[in-house]
């Protein structure tokens, strides 16, 4: 049985991430529409100059942290964890502890279609976090 590390070799993902971070979003979309997806969301970076690239590991929730924690555990190194909160009134789905864990697991970044907390702490971690 293959593990999540076998499916996404971290060395290959890191190389691709470095290449992609040097390009703009429009360049990436034009060059590889089959691999890039534009999110029509009001998402902003929570660290200055934040960029994120990598395979997306999506999870959908409705203000429930359990699916987020399960996804954090299951996401392979290098993946960008994308949390979609279906609730219109989002509770904070990530904060300093969650982001620290994502960084320690070598994830490529965190995108939350919802609320996050502890945003003043994120620049210290030098880990890309985006949220609505």
PDB file of C-alpha atoms in Angstrom:
ATOM      1  CA  UNK A   1       0.000   0.000   0.000  1.00  0.00           C
ATOM      2  CA  UNK A   2       1.319   3.428  -0.926  1.00  0.00           C
ATOM      3  CA  UNK A   3       1.653   6.063   1.740  1.00  0.00           C
ATOM      4  CA  UNK A   4       0.863   9.740   1.309  1.00  0.00           C
ATOM      5  CA  UNK A   5       4.629  10.379   1.018  1.00  0.00           C
ATOM      6  CA  UNK A   6       4.857   7.962  -1.933  1.00  0.00           C
ATOM      7  CA  UNK A   7       2.082   9.778  -3.784  1.00  0.00           C
ATOM      8  CA  UNK A   8       3.711  13.210  -3.512  1.00  0.00           C
ATOM      9  CA  UNK A   9       7.528  12.999  -3.348  1.00  0.00           C
ATOM     10  CA  UNK A  10       8.527  16.034  -1.287  1.00  0.00           C
ATOM     11  CA  UNK A  11      11.716  16.767  -3.249  1.00  0.00           C
ATOM     12  CA  UNK A  12       9.756  17.008  -6.522  1.00  0.00           C
ATOM     13  CA  UNK A  13       7.057  19.166  -4.947  1.00  0.00           C
ATOM     14  CA  UNK A  14       9.620  21.573  -3.448  1.00  0.00           C
ATOM     15  CA  UNK A  15      11.310  21.988  -6.852  1.00  0.00           C
ATOM     16  CA  UNK A  16       7.981  22.761  -8.539  1.00  0.00           C
ATOM     17  CA  UNK A  17       7.023  25.166  -5.739  1.00  0.00           C
ATOM     18  CA  UNK A  18      10.254  27.117  -6.182  1.00  0.00           C
ATOM     19  CA  UNK A  19       9.596  27.462  -9.914  1.00  0.00           C
ATOM     20  CA  UNK A  20       5.965  28.460  -9.437  1.00  0.00           C
ATOM     21  CA  UNK A  21       6.724  31.068  -6.769  1.00  0.00           C
ATOM     22  CA  UNK A  22       8.780  33.015  -9.298  1.00  0.00           C
ATOM     23  CA  UNK A  23       5.788  33.341 -11.619  1.00  0.00           C
ATOM     24  CA  UNK A  24       2.605  35.335 -11.388  1.00  0.00           C
ATOM     25  CA  UNK A  25      -0.843  33.781 -11.148  1.00  0.00           C
ATOM     26  CA  UNK A  26      -1.750  34.774 -14.703  1.00  0.00           C
ATOM     27  CA  UNK A  27       1.404  33.158 -16.089  1.00  0.00           C
ATOM     28  CA  UNK A  28       0.684  29.913 -14.260  1.00  0.00           C
ATOM     29  CA  UNK A  29      -2.923  29.818 -15.409  1.00  0.00           C
ATOM     30  CA  UNK A  30      -2.019  30.553 -19.036  1.00  0.00           C
ATOM     31  CA  UNK A  31       0.781  27.980 -19.086  1.00  0.00           C
ATOM     32  CA  UNK A  32      -1.042  25.144 -17.360  1.00  0.00           C
ATOM     33  CA  UNK A  33      -4.822  25.535 -17.241  1.00  0.00           C
ATOM     34  CA  UNK A  34      -5.284  21.809 -16.634  1.00  0.00           C
ATOM     35  CA  UNK A  35      -3.268  22.034 -13.376  1.00  0.00           C
ATOM     36  CA  UNK A  36      -4.244  25.446 -12.025  1.00  0.00           C
ATOM     37  CA  UNK A  37      -7.556  26.527 -10.596  1.00  0.00           C
ATOM     38  CA  UNK A  38      -8.612  30.100  -9.945  1.00  0.00           C
ATOM     39  CA  UNK A  39     -10.541  30.531  -6.717  1.00  0.00           C
ATOM     40  CA  UNK A  40     -13.194  33.228  -6.867  1.00  0.00           C
ATOM     41  CA  UNK A  41     -12.917  34.007  -3.180  1.00  0.00           C
ATOM     42  CA  UNK A  42     -12.087  37.102  -1.166  1.00  0.00           C
ATOM     43  CA  UNK A  43      -8.939  35.543   0.228  1.00  0.00           C
ATOM     44  CA  UNK A  44      -5.993  37.644   1.381  1.00  0.00           C
ATOM     45  CA  UNK A  45      -2.451  36.742   2.457  1.00  0.00           C
ATOM     46  CA  UNK A  46      -1.830  36.822   6.199  1.00  0.00           C
ATOM     47  CA  UNK A  47       1.941  37.250   5.853  1.00  0.00           C
ATOM     48  CA  UNK A  48       3.655  39.967   3.822  1.00  0.00           C
ATOM     49  CA  UNK A  49       4.562  38.879   0.298  1.00  0.00           C
ATOM     50  CA  UNK A  50       2.918  35.519   0.831  1.00  0.00           C
ATOM     51  CA  UNK A  51       2.848  33.093  -2.080  1.00  0.00           C
ATOM     52  CA  UNK A  52       1.809  29.492  -2.115  1.00  0.00           C
ATOM     53  CA  UNK A  53       2.244  26.697  -4.656  1.00  0.00           C
ATOM     54  CA  UNK A  54       1.712  22.974  -4.453  1.00  0.00           C
ATOM     55  CA  UNK A  55      -0.828  20.210  -4.872  1.00  0.00           C
ATOM     56  CA  UNK A  56      -4.071  21.062  -3.117  1.00  0.00           C
ATOM     57  CA  UNK A  57      -5.373  18.895  -0.289  1.00  0.00           C
ATOM     58  CA  UNK A  58      -9.010  20.030   0.119  1.00  0.00           C
ATOM     59  CA  UNK A  59     -11.343  19.622   3.069  1.00  0.00           C
ATOM     60  CA  UNK A  60     -14.886  20.903   3.507  1.00  0.00           C
ATOM     61  CA  UNK A  61     -16.367  21.709   6.886  1.00  0.00           C
ATOM     62  CA  UNK A  62     -19.215  23.603   8.495  1.00  0.00           C
ATOM     63  CA  UNK A  63     -17.521  25.335  11.440  1.00  0.00           C
ATOM     64  CA  UNK A  64     -16.297  21.932  12.635  1.00  0.00           C
ATOM     65  CA  UNK A  65     -12.608  21.590  13.536  1.00  0.00           C
ATOM     66  CA  UNK A  66     -12.541  17.789  13.375  1.00  0.00           C
ATOM     67  CA  UNK A  67     -12.387  17.564   9.537  1.00  0.00           C
ATOM     68  CA  UNK A  68      -9.669  20.250   9.594  1.00  0.00           C
ATOM     69  CA  UNK A  69      -7.569  18.308  12.098  1.00  0.00           C
ATOM     70  CA  UNK A  70      -8.077  15.075  10.160  1.00  0.00           C
ATOM     71  CA  UNK A  71      -6.985  16.807   6.946  1.00  0.00           C
ATOM     72  CA  UNK A  72      -3.954  18.288   8.704  1.00  0.00           C
ATOM     73  CA  UNK A  73      -2.952  14.767   9.709  1.00  0.00           C
ATOM     74  CA  UNK A  74      -3.636  13.245   6.276  1.00  0.00           C
ATOM     75  CA  UNK A  75      -2.122  15.941   4.024  1.00  0.00           C
ATOM     76  CA  UNK A  76       1.191  14.892   2.480  1.00  0.00           C
ATOM     77  CA  UNK A  77       4.333  17.028   2.855  1.00  0.00           C
ATOM     78  CA  UNK A  78       4.407  19.859   0.322  1.00  0.00           C
ATOM     79  CA  UNK A  79       0.633  19.945  -0.122  1.00  0.00           C
ATOM     80  CA  UNK A  80      -1.374  23.121   0.334  1.00  0.00           C
ATOM     81  CA  UNK A  81      -4.178  22.474   2.789  1.00  0.00           C
ATOM     82  CA  UNK A  82      -7.362  24.142   1.521  1.00  0.00           C
ATOM     83  CA  UNK A  83     -10.121  24.407   4.114  1.00  0.00           C
ATOM     84  CA  UNK A  84     -13.503  25.384   2.731  1.00  0.00           C
ATOM     85  CA  UNK A  85     -15.918  26.458   5.448  1.00  0.00           C
ATOM     86  CA  UNK A  86     -19.478  26.107   4.155  1.00  0.00           C
ATOM     87  CA  UNK A  87     -20.859  28.249   6.989  1.00  0.00           C
ATOM     88  CA  UNK A  88     -21.677  31.867   6.150  1.00  0.00           C
ATOM     89  CA  UNK A  89     -20.640  32.982   9.653  1.00  0.00           C
ATOM     90  CA  UNK A  90     -17.210  31.394   9.915  1.00  0.00           C
ATOM     91  CA  UNK A  91     -15.629  30.580  13.214  1.00  0.00           C
ATOM     92  CA  UNK A  92     -11.830  30.572  13.338  1.00  0.00           C
ATOM     93  CA  UNK A  93     -10.658  27.317  11.772  1.00  0.00           C
ATOM     94  CA  UNK A  94      -6.931  27.890  12.229  1.00  0.00           C
ATOM     95  CA  UNK A  95      -4.686  29.764  14.579  1.00  0.00           C
ATOM     96  CA  UNK A  96      -1.110  29.745  15.819  1.00  0.00           C
ATOM     97  CA  UNK A  97      -1.140  26.107  16.984  1.00  0.00           C
ATOM     98  CA  UNK A  98      -2.742  24.818  13.773  1.00  0.00           C
ATOM     99  CA  UNK A  99      -0.335  26.807  11.578  1.00  0.00           C
ATOM    100  CA  UNK A 100       2.650  25.665  13.650  1.00  0.00           C
ATOM    101  CA  UNK A 101       1.572  22.047  13.149  1.00  0.00           C
ATOM    102  CA  UNK A 102       1.137  22.594   9.394  1.00  0.00           C
ATOM    103  CA  UNK A 103       4.629  24.064   9.179  1.00  0.00           C
ATOM    104  CA  UNK A 104       6.168  21.235  11.213  1.00  0.00           C
ATOM    105  CA  UNK A 105       4.520  18.726   8.874  1.00  0.00           C
ATOM    106  CA  UNK A 106       6.231  20.448   5.919  1.00  0.00           C
ATOM    107  CA  UNK A 107       2.991  21.470   4.249  1.00  0.00           C
ATOM    108  CA  UNK A 108       3.275  23.991   1.419  1.00  0.00           C
ATOM    109  CA  UNK A 109       0.768  26.429   2.879  1.00  0.00           C
ATOM    110  CA  UNK A 110      -2.711  26.933   4.261  1.00  0.00           C
ATOM    111  CA  UNK A 111      -5.698  28.495   2.495  1.00  0.00           C
ATOM    112  CA  UNK A 112      -8.890  28.951   4.502  1.00  0.00           C
ATOM    113  CA  UNK A 113     -12.155  30.002   2.921  1.00  0.00           C
ATOM    114  CA  UNK A 114     -13.237  31.260   6.299  1.00  0.00           C
ATOM    115  CA  UNK A 115     -11.823  32.886   9.401  1.00  0.00           C
ATOM    116  CA  UNK A 116      -8.464  32.418  11.099  1.00  0.00           C
ATOM    117  CA  UNK A 117      -7.134  33.856  14.332  1.00  0.00           C
ATOM    118  CA  UNK A 118      -3.734  34.788  15.781  1.00  0.00           C
ATOM    119  CA  UNK A 119      -2.748  36.474  12.491  1.00  0.00           C
ATOM    120  CA  UNK A 120      -0.128  38.641  14.220  1.00  0.00           C
ATOM    121  CA  UNK A 121       1.820  35.458  14.991  1.00  0.00           C
ATOM    122  CA  UNK A 122       1.908  34.118  11.397  1.00  0.00           C
ATOM    123  CA  UNK A 123       4.803  36.275  10.059  1.00  0.00           C
ATOM    124  CA  UNK A 124       7.093  34.830  12.758  1.00  0.00           C
ATOM    125  CA  UNK A 125       6.484  31.351  11.354  1.00  0.00           C
ATOM    126  CA  UNK A 126       7.332  32.350   7.776  1.00  0.00           C
ATOM    127  CA  UNK A 127       4.546  30.034   6.571  1.00  0.00           C
ATOM    128  CA  UNK A 128       2.053  31.083   3.878  1.00  0.00           C
ATOM    129  CA  UNK A 129      -1.467  31.514   5.242  1.00  0.00           C
ATOM    130  CA  UNK A 130      -4.381  32.955   3.277  1.00  0.00           C
ATOM    131  CA  UNK A 131      -7.933  33.449   4.526  1.00  0.00           C
ATOM    132  CA  UNK A 132     -11.186  35.280   3.989  1.00  0.00           C
TER     133      UNK A 132
END
